[in-house]
Amino acid sequence: MDALLVKDEAQRSQTAEEEDQIGPENDPALKDLAALAAQICEAPVSVLWTIDARGVRIRASAGLQPGDLSSMTLPNPVPMPQDKVFEIPDACADPQFAPNGMLIGGQPFCFYAAAPIGFAPDGAVGALAVLDRLPRKLREPEESALLMLARQAAEKLQLQERVRHLDESISSMQREIDSLAAKAVVPLAGLTDEQKYHQLIEGSLGVIFTHDLDGKLLSLNAHGAAATGREVKEMVGFPLEKFVPAKRQNTIREYLKTIAATGQAQGMMHLTHSAGDVRVLAYRNKLIADGSKTPYVLGFGVDITEQVKAERKLRTLTRQSNSILEAIGDGIFCIDREGRVTVVNAAAAQMLGYRQEEMLGRVMHSLIHHTRADGSFYPMRESPIHKSISSFGTARVRDEVFWRKDGSSFPVEYVARPLIDANSNESGGLRALGVVVAFTDTTERRILDRMKDEFISTVSHELRTPLTSLRGALGLLRGGALEHRPEKSRQMLEIAINNADRLGRLVNDIVDLERISSGKNELHLSLVRAREILHGAVNVNEAQMQGSSTRIRLRPTEVSVWADSERIVQVLKNLLSNAFKFSEPDGEVHISARNIDDQEALFEVRDFGRGISPDKLEHIFERFQSGDASDSRALGGTGLGLTICRRIVNLHGGRIWVTSALGQGTTVHFTLPTRPLMNLR
């Protein structure tokens, strides 16, 4: 990157003098875009700048003081791609910026990301940039949002320029119209210098015309005819309705009634252009009737087509900005200096249990932030949200609660950033207009974090146990302690192999569970006979059955189910394996399937072992749980088999549960559909 730096203070000051200001232009919409960019990208500072022949112009900023804007070091605003964010992850390590990175108001910034603001054919003419003091990179959603906001800013700047030019033209024409209006009260026949009068009319940049009470044009200046792409002779002598779109001709009839009744009228008139488009004329007309001549109407108009288009685009831009606000999943609200809600998006209102209109104008602290998590009173002056108004600093809070309308609370993480009006005080002092707050309900995240911590803790324990045995056995063999004891050596090798196998099963079960939970394993559903599934599960468990005195009793069945046969065999394999482990010697395991009705079939795997205590049944399908934790690991289980079974059965639209009695055995029941379900095709 050839990063010549934008830090020519003489050029900057000269440009500012030409604009009679130093610092951001006073445009609330651009300030809102800058603040929203900083909020979405979680950056302390954002700057919206453009460059032209006169130099760099700071259009808006967030997180900066006015004095900071007079001493800024930013990357050279060379043309950038229109659809890509330009990023410097660590300017503090870049030789062209090091060691202090980019300086703003004497403060170093290491991270810089800019989305181009382009409304010129030869590339970007500015950027919407976010800066951070620490090195980092934007995430993909943040890049997309920054590009979207930059496009909004480009449209806004374009419209500003068009409206400014239109306002200048309208002001100039209005002065001419006002001058001509003073002459309008003089009858045409009584003009003392008609040639001079017509010269003034034809030289006007406005539309000047006369028509009779039926709407027929009597006269029209050349500029007025040119506004519709015609010549004067093509329009004079014809009714106004001829030059108005068909769907608006009724407005001409209403206009003629009004001016005949009241003597004057003003408004907007839509005229067809010879090229096919429609021009909009703002008019102010007066009925001239002095009694000596036939009454006629004298009209003055200004072509405001471009201004109307600009205003329409501004409304579209506003709707788009509102759509962005509503599309953001986080809750966002703005309050004024008194703490009253000025803006609230749908996500915030929904999380807090209110309608949006209920919250507008009310003191937000008394609605959602009045009490701490421990139930103690929370004074508004102590809230980080309101402190940011006086400190002009961004508050980041991770461990507070907001209160819903129904009186319940939920944990939140929020960022509060003051909205600073940098031009509000002539003495140069800062004044915060209010605060914008973005918050997230962290309830689910905290639950997931706790589950993750518990899972990691449990998995580490489950992995460590067989590894300890494995390492101990291998250590004895390596040390030669069993060199003269071949039988003991064989036992140690058996221990090592069994624990290695258990580790393999545990890893496979963890991977299998993750794939099922994330939806990566698709079901291959078809109508299959339960008898084939039952026999398949028995065959898979044949190795475990060898050497065991426990017998399997399989009841014949003619049931068919809508299922993925491979996955249901996996379920039955796990259930049979558990039944064998907890069966008494010379015991039996029963496996069966039967129809409940024409919609569902019931599968059952029953053993006659020791049974499961009632307090353990409730958690039997949770990860690393067992009916009898005292010896389940000794029997080779991973603690994930029943969890996997439940996930697979649920994916099929079925149910699974356990019944058991101590000393009498355990039965696992699960259902499967016997015909295709709407959501399982």
Coordinates of N, CA and C in Angstrom, one line a residue, residues 286-490:
K286 N -52.6 34.2 -10.4 CA -53.5 35.2 -9.9 C -54.5 35.5 -11.1
L287 N -55.7 35.7 -10.7 CA -56.8 36.1 -11.7 C -56.7 37.6 -11.9
I288 N -56.5 38.1 -13.1 CA -56.5 39.5 -13.4 C -57.9 39.9 -14.0
A289 N -58.6 40.7 -13.3 CA -60.0 41.1 -13.8 C -60.2 42.5 -13.3
D290 N -60.0 43.5 -14.3 CA -60.1 44.9 -13.9 C -61.4 45.5 -14.4
G291 N -62.3 44.7 -15.1 CA -63.6 45.2 -15.6 C -63.5 45.7 -17.0
S292 N -62.4 46.2 -17.5 CA -62.3 46.8 -18.8 C -61.9 45.8 -19.9
K293 N -61.3 44.7 -19.4 CA -60.8 43.6 -20.3 C -61.4 42.3 -19.9
T294 N -61.2 41.3 -20.9 CA -61.7 40.0 -20.5 C -60.7 39.4 -19.4
P295 N -61.3 38.9 -18.4 CA -60.4 38.3 -17.3 C -59.5 37.2 -17.8
Y296 N -58.3 37.2 -17.3 CA -57.4 36.1 -17.6 C -56.5 35.8 -16.3
V297 N -55.8 34.8 -16.4 CA -54.9 34.3 -15.3 C -53.5 34.6 -15.7
L298 N -52.7 35.2 -14.7 CA -51.3 35.4 -14.9 C -50.6 34.4 -14.0
G299 N -49.7 33.5 -14.6 CA -49.1 32.5 -13.8 C -47.6 32.6 -13.8
F300 N -47.0 32.2 -12.6 CA -45.6 32.2 -12.4 C -45.2 30.8 -11.9
G301 N -44.2 30.2 -12.5 CA -43.9 28.8 -12.0 C -42.4 28.6 -12.1
V302 N -42.0 27.5 -11.3 CA -40.6 27.1 -11.3 C -40.6 25.6 -11.5
D303 N -39.7 25.1 -12.3 CA -39.5 23.7 -12.6 C -38.8 23.1 -11.4
I304 N -39.5 22.3 -10.6 CA -38.9 21.7 -9.4 C -38.8 20.2 -9.5
T305 N -38.7 19.7 -10.8 CA -38.7 18.3 -11.0 C -37.5 17.6 -10.3
E306 N -36.3 18.2 -10.4 CA -35.1 17.6 -9.8 C -35.3 17.6 -8.2
Q307 N -35.8 18.7 -7.7 CA -36.0 18.7 -6.3 C -37.0 17.7 -5.8
V308 N -38.1 17.5 -6.5 CA -39.0 16.4 -6.2 C -38.4 15.1 -6.2
K309 N -37.6 14.8 -7.2 CA -36.9 13.5 -7.3 C -35.9 13.4 -6.1
A310 N -35.2 14.5 -5.8 CA -34.3 14.4 -4.7 C -35.0 14.1 -3.4
E311 N -36.1 14.8 -3.2 CA -36.9 14.5 -2.0 C -37.4 13.1 -1.9
R312 N -37.8 12.6 -3.1 CA -38.3 11.2 -3.1 C -37.1 10.2 -2.7
K313 N -35.9 10.5 -3.3 CA -34.8 9.7 -2.9 C -34.4 9.8 -1.4
L314 N -34.6 11.0 -0.9 CA -34.3 11.2 0.5 C -35.2 10.4 1.4
R315 N -36.5 10.3 0.9 CA -37.5 9.5 1.7 C -37.1 8.0 1.6
T316 N -36.7 7.6 0.4 CA -36.2 6.3 0.2 C -35.0 6.0 1.1
L317 N -34.1 6.9 1.1 CA -32.9 6.7 1.9 C -33.3 6.6 3.4
T318 N -34.2 7.4 3.8 CA -34.7 7.3 5.2 C -35.3 6.0 5.5
R319 N -36.1 5.5 4.6 CA -36.8 4.2 4.7 C -35.7 3.1 4.8
Q320 N -34.7 3.2 3.9 CA -33.6 2.2 3.9 C -32.9 2.2 5.3
S321 N -32.6 3.4 5.8 CA -31.9 3.5 7.0 C -32.7 2.9 8.2
N322 N -34.0 3.2 8.1 CA -34.9 2.6 9.1 C -34.9 1.1 9.0
S323 N -34.9 0.6 7.7 CA -34.9 -0.8 7.5 C -33.7 -1.5 8.1
I324 N -32.5 -0.8 7.9 CA -31.3 -1.3 8.5 C -31.4 -1.4 10.0
L325 N -32.0 -0.4 10.6 CA -32.2 -0.4 12.1 C -33.1 -1.5 12.5
E326 N -34.1 -1.7 11.7 CA -35.1 -2.8 12.1 C -34.6 -4.2 11.8
A327 N -33.6 -4.3 10.8 CA -33.1 -5.6 10.5 C -32.1 -6.1 11.5
I328 N -31.5 -5.2 12.2 CA -30.4 -5.6 13.2 C -31.0 -6.4 14.3
G329 N -30.5 -7.5 14.6 CA -31.0 -8.4 15.6 C -30.8 -7.9 17.0
D330 N -29.8 -7.0 17.3 CA -29.6 -6.5 18.6 C -30.6 -5.4 18.9
G331 N -30.9 -5.2 20.2 CA -31.8 -4.1 20.5 C -31.1 -2.8 20.5
I332 N -31.7 -1.8 19.9 CA -31.1 -0.4 19.7 C -32.1 0.6 20.2
F333 N -31.7 1.5 21.0 CA -32.5 2.7 21.3 C -31.7 3.9 21.5
C334 N -32.3 5.1 21.3 CA -31.7 6.3 21.6 C -32.5 7.1 22.6
I335 N -31.8 7.8 23.5 CA -32.4 8.7 24.5 C -31.9 10.1 24.4
D336 N -32.6 11.1 24.8 CA -32.1 12.5 24.8 C -31.4 12.7 26.1
R337 N -31.1 14.0 26.3 CA -30.3 14.4 27.5 C -31.2 14.1 28.8
E338 N -32.5 14.1 28.7 CA -33.3 13.9 29.9 C -33.6 12.4 30.0
G339 N -33.1 11.6 29.1 CA -33.3 10.1 29.3 C -34.5 9.6 28.6
R340 N -35.2 10.5 27.8 CA -36.4 10.0 27.2 C -36.1 9.4 25.8
V341 N -36.9 8.3 25.5 CA -36.7 7.5 24.3 C -37.1 8.3 23.1
T342 N -36.1 8.5 22.1 CA -36.4 9.1 20.9 C -36.5 8.1 19.7
V343 N -35.7 7.0 19.8 CA -35.8 6.0 18.8 C -35.6 4.6 19.5
V344 N -36.4 3.7 19.0 CA -36.3 2.3 19.5 C -36.6 1.3 18.4
N345 N -35.8 0.3 18.1 CA -36.1 -0.6 17.1 C -36.9 -1.7 17.6
A346 N -37.5 -2.5 16.6 CA -38.4 -3.6 16.9 C -37.8 -4.6 17.8
A347 N -36.5 -4.9 17.6 CA -35.8 -6.0 18.4 C -35.8 -5.6 19.9
A348 N -35.5 -4.3 20.1 CA -35.4 -3.8 21.5 C -36.8 -3.9 22.2
A349 N -37.8 -3.4 21.5 CA -39.1 -3.4 22.0 C -39.6 -4.8 22.3
Q350 N -39.3 -5.8 21.4 CA -39.7 -7.2 21.6 C -39.0 -7.8 22.8
M351 N -37.7 -7.6 22.9 CA -37.0 -8.1 24.1 C -37.5 -7.6 25.4
L352 N -37.9 -6.3 25.4 CA -38.4 -5.7 26.6 C -39.9 -5.8 26.9
G353 N -40.6 -6.4 25.9 CA -42.0 -6.7 26.2 C -42.9 -5.5 25.9
Y354 N -42.5 -4.5 25.2 CA -43.3 -3.3 24.9 C -43.6 -3.3 23.4
R355 N -44.5 -2.4 23.0 CA -44.7 -2.0 21.7 C -43.8 -0.7 21.5
Q356 N -43.3 -0.5 20.3 CA -42.4 0.6 20.1 C -43.0 1.9 20.5
E357 N -44.3 2.1 20.1 CA -44.9 3.4 20.4 C -45.1 3.6 21.9
E358 N -45.2 2.5 22.7 CA -45.3 2.6 24.1 C -44.1 3.3 24.7
M359 N -42.9 3.1 24.1 CA -41.7 3.5 24.7 C -41.3 4.9 24.4
L360 N -41.7 5.4 23.2 CA -41.3 6.7 22.7 C -41.7 7.8 23.7
G361 N -40.8 8.7 24.1 CA -41.1 9.8 24.9 C -41.0 9.5 26.4
R362 N -40.8 8.2 26.8 CA -40.8 7.8 28.2 C -39.3 7.7 28.7
V363 N -39.1 7.9 30.0 CA -37.8 7.8 30.6 C -37.3 6.4 30.6
M364 N -36.3 6.1 29.8 CA -35.9 4.7 29.6 C -35.4 4.1 30.9
H365 N -34.7 4.8 31.7 CA -34.1 4.2 33.0 C -35.2 3.7 33.9
S366 N -36.3 4.5 34.0 CA -37.4 4.0 34.9 C -38.2 2.8 34.3
L367 N -38.0 2.6 33.0 CA -38.7 1.5 32.3 C -37.9 0.2 32.5
I368 N -36.6 0.2 32.3 CA -35.8 -1.0 32.1 C -34.6 -1.1 33.0
H369 N -34.2 0.0 33.7 CA -32.9 0.0 34.3 C -32.9 0.5 35.7
H370 N -34.1 0.4 36.4 CA -34.3 1.0 37.7 C -33.8 0.2 38.8
T371 N -33.5 -1.1 38.6 CA -33.1 -2.0 39.7 C -32.0 -2.8 39.3
R372 N -31.0 -3.0 40.3 CA -29.9 -3.9 40.0 C -30.3 -5.4 40.1
A373 N -29.4 -6.2 39.7 CA -29.7 -7.7 39.7 C -30.0 -8.2 41.1
D374 N -29.4 -7.6 42.1 CA -29.6 -8.0 43.5 C -30.9 -7.5 44.1
G375 N -31.6 -6.7 43.3 CA -32.9 -6.1 43.8 C -32.8 -4.7 44.4
S376 N -31.5 -4.2 44.5 CA -31.4 -2.9 45.1 C -31.7 -1.8 44.1
F377 N -32.0 -0.6 44.6 CA -32.4 0.5 43.7 C -31.2 1.0 42.9
Y378 N -31.4 1.3 41.6 CA -30.3 1.7 40.7 C -30.5 3.2 40.3
P379 N -29.9 4.2 41.0 CA -30.1 5.6 40.6 C -29.7 5.9 39.2
M380 N -30.4 6.7 38.5 CA -30.1 7.0 37.1 C -28.8 7.6 37.0
R381 N -28.4 8.5 37.9 CA -27.1 9.2 37.8 C -25.9 8.2 37.9
E382 N -26.1 7.0 38.4 CA -25.0 6.0 38.5 C -25.0 5.1 37.3
S383 N -25.9 5.2 36.4 CA -26.0 4.3 35.2 C -24.9 4.7 34.2
P384 N -24.1 3.7 33.7 CA -23.1 4.1 32.7 C -23.7 4.7 31.5
I385 N -25.0 4.4 31.2 CA -25.6 5.0 30.0 C -25.7 6.5 30.2
H386 N -26.1 7.0 31.4 CA -26.3 8.4 31.6 C -24.9 9.1 31.9
K387 N -24.0 8.3 32.5 CA -22.7 8.9 32.7 C -22.0 9.3 31.4
S388 N -22.3 8.5 30.3 CA -21.6 8.8 29.0 C -22.0 10.1 28.5
I389 N -23.2 10.7 28.9 CA -23.6 12.0 28.4 C -22.6 13.1 28.9
S390 N -22.2 13.0 30.1 CA -21.3 14.0 30.7 C -19.9 13.7 30.4
S391 N -19.5 12.4 30.3 CA -18.1 12.0 30.1 C -17.7 12.0 28.6
F392 N -18.7 12.0 27.7 CA -18.5 12.0 26.3 C -17.8 10.7 25.9
G393 N -17.8 9.7 26.7 CA -17.1 8.4 26.4 C -18.0 7.3 26.2
T394 N -17.5 6.3 25.5 CA -18.3 5.1 25.3 C -18.3 4.1 26.5
A395 N -19.4 3.6 26.9 CA -19.5 2.7 28.0 C -19.8 1.3 27.4
R396 N -19.0 0.3 27.9 CA -19.2 -1.1 27.5 C -19.5 -1.9 28.8
V397 N -20.6 -2.4 28.9 CA -21.0 -3.1 30.1 C -21.4 -4.6 29.7
R398 N -21.0 -5.5 30.5 CA -21.2 -6.9 30.2 C -22.0 -7.7 31.3
D399 N -22.3 -7.1 32.4 CA -22.9 -7.8 33.5 C -24.0 -7.1 34.2
E400 N -24.9 -6.5 33.5 CA -26.1 -5.8 34.1 C -27.3 -6.5 33.6
V401 N -28.5 -6.1 34.2 CA -29.7 -6.6 33.8 C -30.7 -5.5 33.3
F402 N -31.5 -5.8 32.4 CA -32.6 -4.9 32.0 C -33.9 -5.6 32.5
W403 N -35.0 -4.8 32.7 CA -36.2 -5.3 33.2 C -37.3 -5.2 32.2
R404 N -38.1 -6.3 32.0 CA -39.2 -6.3 31.0 C -40.4 -5.6 31.6
K405 N -41.4 -5.4 30.7 CA -42.7 -4.8 31.1 C -43.4 -5.7 32.2
D406 N -43.2 -7.0 32.1 CA -43.9 -7.9 33.0 C -43.2 -8.1 34.3
G407 N -42.1 -7.3 34.5 CA -41.4 -7.4 35.8 C -40.3 -8.4 35.9
S408 N -40.1 -9.2 34.9 CA -39.0 -10.1 34.8 C -37.7 -9.4 34.3
S409 N -36.6 -10.0 34.6 CA -35.3 -9.4 34.2 C -34.5 -10.4 33.3
F410 N -33.6 -9.9 32.6 CA -32.7 -10.7 31.8 C -31.3 -10.1 31.7
P411 N -30.3 -10.9 31.7 CA -28.9 -10.4 31.6 C -28.6 -9.8 30.3
V412 N -27.9 -8.7 30.3 CA -27.6 -8.0 29.0 C -26.1 -7.6 28.9
E413 N -25.7 -7.4 27.7 CA -24.4 -6.8 27.4 C -24.7 -5.6 26.5
Y414 N -24.2 -4.4 26.8 CA -24.6 -3.3 26.0 C -23.4 -2.3 25.8
V415 N -23.5 -1.5 24.8 CA -22.6 -0.5 24.5 C -23.4 0.8 24.4
A416 N -23.0 1.8 25.1 CA -23.7 3.1 25.1 C -22.7 4.2 24.6
R417 N -23.1 4.9 23.5 CA -22.2 5.9 22.9 C -22.9 7.2 22.8
P418 N -22.3 8.3 23.3 CA -23.0 9.6 23.3 C -23.1 10.1 21.8
L419 N -24.2 10.8 21.6 CA -24.4 11.5 20.3 C -24.0 12.9 20.5
I420 N -22.8 13.3 20.0 CA -22.2 14.6 20.3 C -22.5 15.6 19.2
D421 N -23.0 16.8 19.6 CA -23.2 17.9 18.6 C -22.0 18.8 18.7
A422 N -21.1 18.6 17.8 CA -19.8 19.3 17.8 C -19.9 20.8 17.5
N423 N -21.0 21.2 16.9 CA -21.1 22.6 16.5 C -22.2 23.3 17.4
S424 N -22.5 22.8 18.5 CA -23.6 23.4 19.3 C -23.1 24.5 20.2
N425 N -21.9 24.6 20.4 CA -21.4 25.6 21.3 C -20.3 26.5 20.6
E426 N -20.6 27.8 20.5 CA -19.7 28.6 19.8 C -18.3 28.7 20.4
S427 N -18.2 28.5 21.7 CA -17.0 28.5 22.4 C -16.1 27.3 22.1
G428 N -16.7 26.3 21.4 CA -15.9 25.1 21.1 C -16.2 24.0 22.1
G429 N -17.0 24.2 23.1 CA -17.2 23.1 24.1 C -18.1 22.0 23.5
L430 N -18.1 20.9 24.1 CA -18.9 19.7 23.7 C -20.2 19.7 24.3
R431 N -21.2 19.2 23.6 CA -22.5 19.0 24.1 C -23.1 17.7 23.6
A432 N -23.5 16.8 24.5 CA -24.1 15.6 24.0 C -25.6 15.8 23.8
L433 N -26.1 15.4 22.7 CA -27.5 15.4 22.4 C -28.3 14.3 23.0
G434 N -27.6 13.2 23.3 CA -28.2 12.0 23.9 C -27.3 10.9 23.8
V435 N -27.8 9.7 23.9 CA -27.0 8.4 23.9 C -27.7 7.4 23.0
V436 N -26.9 6.7 22.2 CA -27.4 5.5 21.5 C -26.9 4.3 22.2
V437 N -27.8 3.3 22.4 CA -27.5 2.1 23.1 C -27.8 0.9 22.3
A438 N -26.8 0.0 22.2 CA -27.1 -1.3 21.5 C -26.9 -2.4 22.6
F439 N -27.9 -3.3 22.7 CA -27.8 -4.3 23.7 C -28.2 -5.7 23.2
T440 N -27.7 -6.7 23.9 CA -27.9 -8.1 23.5 C -28.4 -8.8 24.8
D441 N -29.4 -9.7 24.6 CA -29.8 -10.6 25.7 C -28.8 -11.7 25.7
T442 N -28.1 -11.8 26.8 CA -27.0 -12.8 26.9 C -27.5 -14.1 27.7
T443 N -28.8 -14.3 27.8 CA -29.3 -15.4 28.6 C -28.8 -16.7 27.9
E444 N -29.1 -16.9 26.6 CA -28.7 -18.1 25.9 C -27.2 -18.3 25.9
R445 N -26.5 -17.2 25.7 CA -25.0 -17.3 25.6 C -24.5 -17.8 26.9
R446 N -25.0 -17.3 28.0 CA -24.5 -17.7 29.3 C -24.8 -19.2 29.6
I447 N -26.0 -19.6 29.1 CA -26.4 -21.1 29.3 C -25.4 -21.9 28.4
L448 N -25.2 -21.5 27.2 CA -24.3 -22.2 26.3 C -22.8 -22.2 26.9
D449 N -22.4 -21.1 27.4 CA -21.1 -21.0 28.0 C -21.0 -22.0 29.2
R450 N -22.0 -22.0 30.0 CA -22.0 -23.0 31.1 C -22.0 -24.4 30.7
M451 N -22.8 -24.7 29.7 CA -22.8 -26.1 29.1 C -21.5 -26.4 28.5
K452 N -20.9 -25.5 27.8 CA -19.6 -25.7 27.2 C -18.6 -26.0 28.2
D453 N -18.5 -25.2 29.3 CA -17.6 -25.4 30.4 C -17.8 -26.8 31.0
E454 N -19.1 -27.1 31.2 CA -19.3 -28.5 31.9 C -18.9 -29.6 30.9
F455 N -19.2 -29.4 29.6 CA -18.9 -30.4 28.6 C -17.4 -30.6 28.5
I456 N -16.6 -29.5 28.5 CA -15.2 -29.6 28.4 C -14.6 -30.3 29.6
S457 N -15.2 -29.9 30.8 CA -14.7 -30.5 32.0 C -14.9 -32.0 32.1
T458 N -16.1 -32.4 31.6 CA -16.5 -33.8 31.6 C -15.7 -34.6 30.6
V459 N -15.6 -34.0 29.4 CA -14.8 -34.7 28.4 C -13.3 -34.8 28.8
S460 N -12.8 -33.8 29.4 CA -11.4 -33.9 29.8 C -11.2 -35.0 30.8
H461 N -12.2 -35.1 31.7 CA -12.1 -36.2 32.7 C -12.3 -37.6 32.1
E462 N -13.2 -37.7 31.1 CA -13.5 -38.9 30.5 C -12.3 -39.4 29.6
L463 N -11.6 -38.4 29.0 CA -10.4 -38.7 28.3 C -9.2 -39.1 29.2
R464 N -9.1 -38.3 30.3 CA -8.0 -38.5 31.2 C -8.0 -39.9 31.8
T465 N -9.2 -40.4 32.2 CA -9.3 -41.7 32.9 C -8.7 -42.8 32.1
P466 N -9.1 -43.1 30.9 CA -8.5 -44.2 30.1 C -7.0 -43.9 29.7
L467 N -6.7 -42.6 29.5 CA -5.3 -42.3 29.2 C -4.4 -42.6 30.4
T468 N -4.9 -42.4 31.6 CA -4.1 -42.7 32.8 C -3.8 -44.2 32.9
S469 N -4.9 -45.0 32.7 CA -4.7 -46.5 32.7 C -3.8 -46.9 31.6
L470 N -4.0 -46.3 30.4 CA -3.1 -46.7 29.2 C -1.7 -46.3 29.5
R471 N -1.4 -45.2 30.0 CA 0.0 -44.7 30.3 C 0.6 -45.6 31.4
G472 N -0.2 -46.0 32.4 CA 0.3 -46.8 33.5 C 0.7 -48.2 33.0
A473 N -0.1 -48.8 32.1 CA 0.2 -50.1 31.6 C 1.4 -50.1 30.7
L474 N 1.5 -49.1 29.8 CA 2.6 -49.0 28.9 C 3.9 -48.7 29.7
G475 N 3.8 -47.9 30.8 CA 4.9 -47.5 31.5 C 5.5 -48.7 32.2
L476 N 4.7 -49.6 32.7 CA 5.2 -50.9 33.4 C 5.9 -51.7 32.3
L477 N 5.3 -51.8 31.1 CA 5.9 -52.6 30.1 C 7.3 -52.1 29.7
R478 N 7.3 -50.7 29.5 CA 8.6 -50.1 29.0 C 9.7 -50.2 30.1
G479 N 9.3 -50.1 31.4 CA 10.3 -50.2 32.4 C 10.8 -51.6 32.7
G480 N 10.3 -52.6 32.1 CA 10.8 -53.9 32.3 C 10.3 -54.6 33.6
A481 N 9.4 -53.9 34.3 CA 8.9 -54.5 35.6 C 8.2 -55.8 35.4
L482 N 7.7 -56.1 34.2 CA 6.9 -57.3 33.9 C 7.7 -58.3 33.0
E483 N 9.0 -58.0 32.8 CA 9.7 -58.8 31.8 C 9.7 -60.3 32.1
H484 N 9.7 -60.7 33.4 CA 9.6 -62.1 33.7 C 8.3 -62.6 34.1
R485 N 7.3 -61.8 33.8 CA 5.9 -62.2 34.2 C 5.0 -62.0 32.9
P486 N 5.1 -63.0 32.0 CA 4.4 -62.9 30.7 C 2.9 -62.8 30.9
E487 N 2.3 -63.5 31.9 CA 0.8 -63.4 32.1 C 0.4 -62.0 32.5
K488 N 1.2 -61.4 33.4 CA 0.9 -60.0 33.8 C 1.1 -59.0 32.7
S489 N 2.1 -59.3 31.9 CA 2.3 -58.4 30.7 C 1.1 -58.5 29.8
R490 N 0.6 -59.7 29.6 CA -0.5 -59.8 28.7 C -1.7 -59.1 29.2

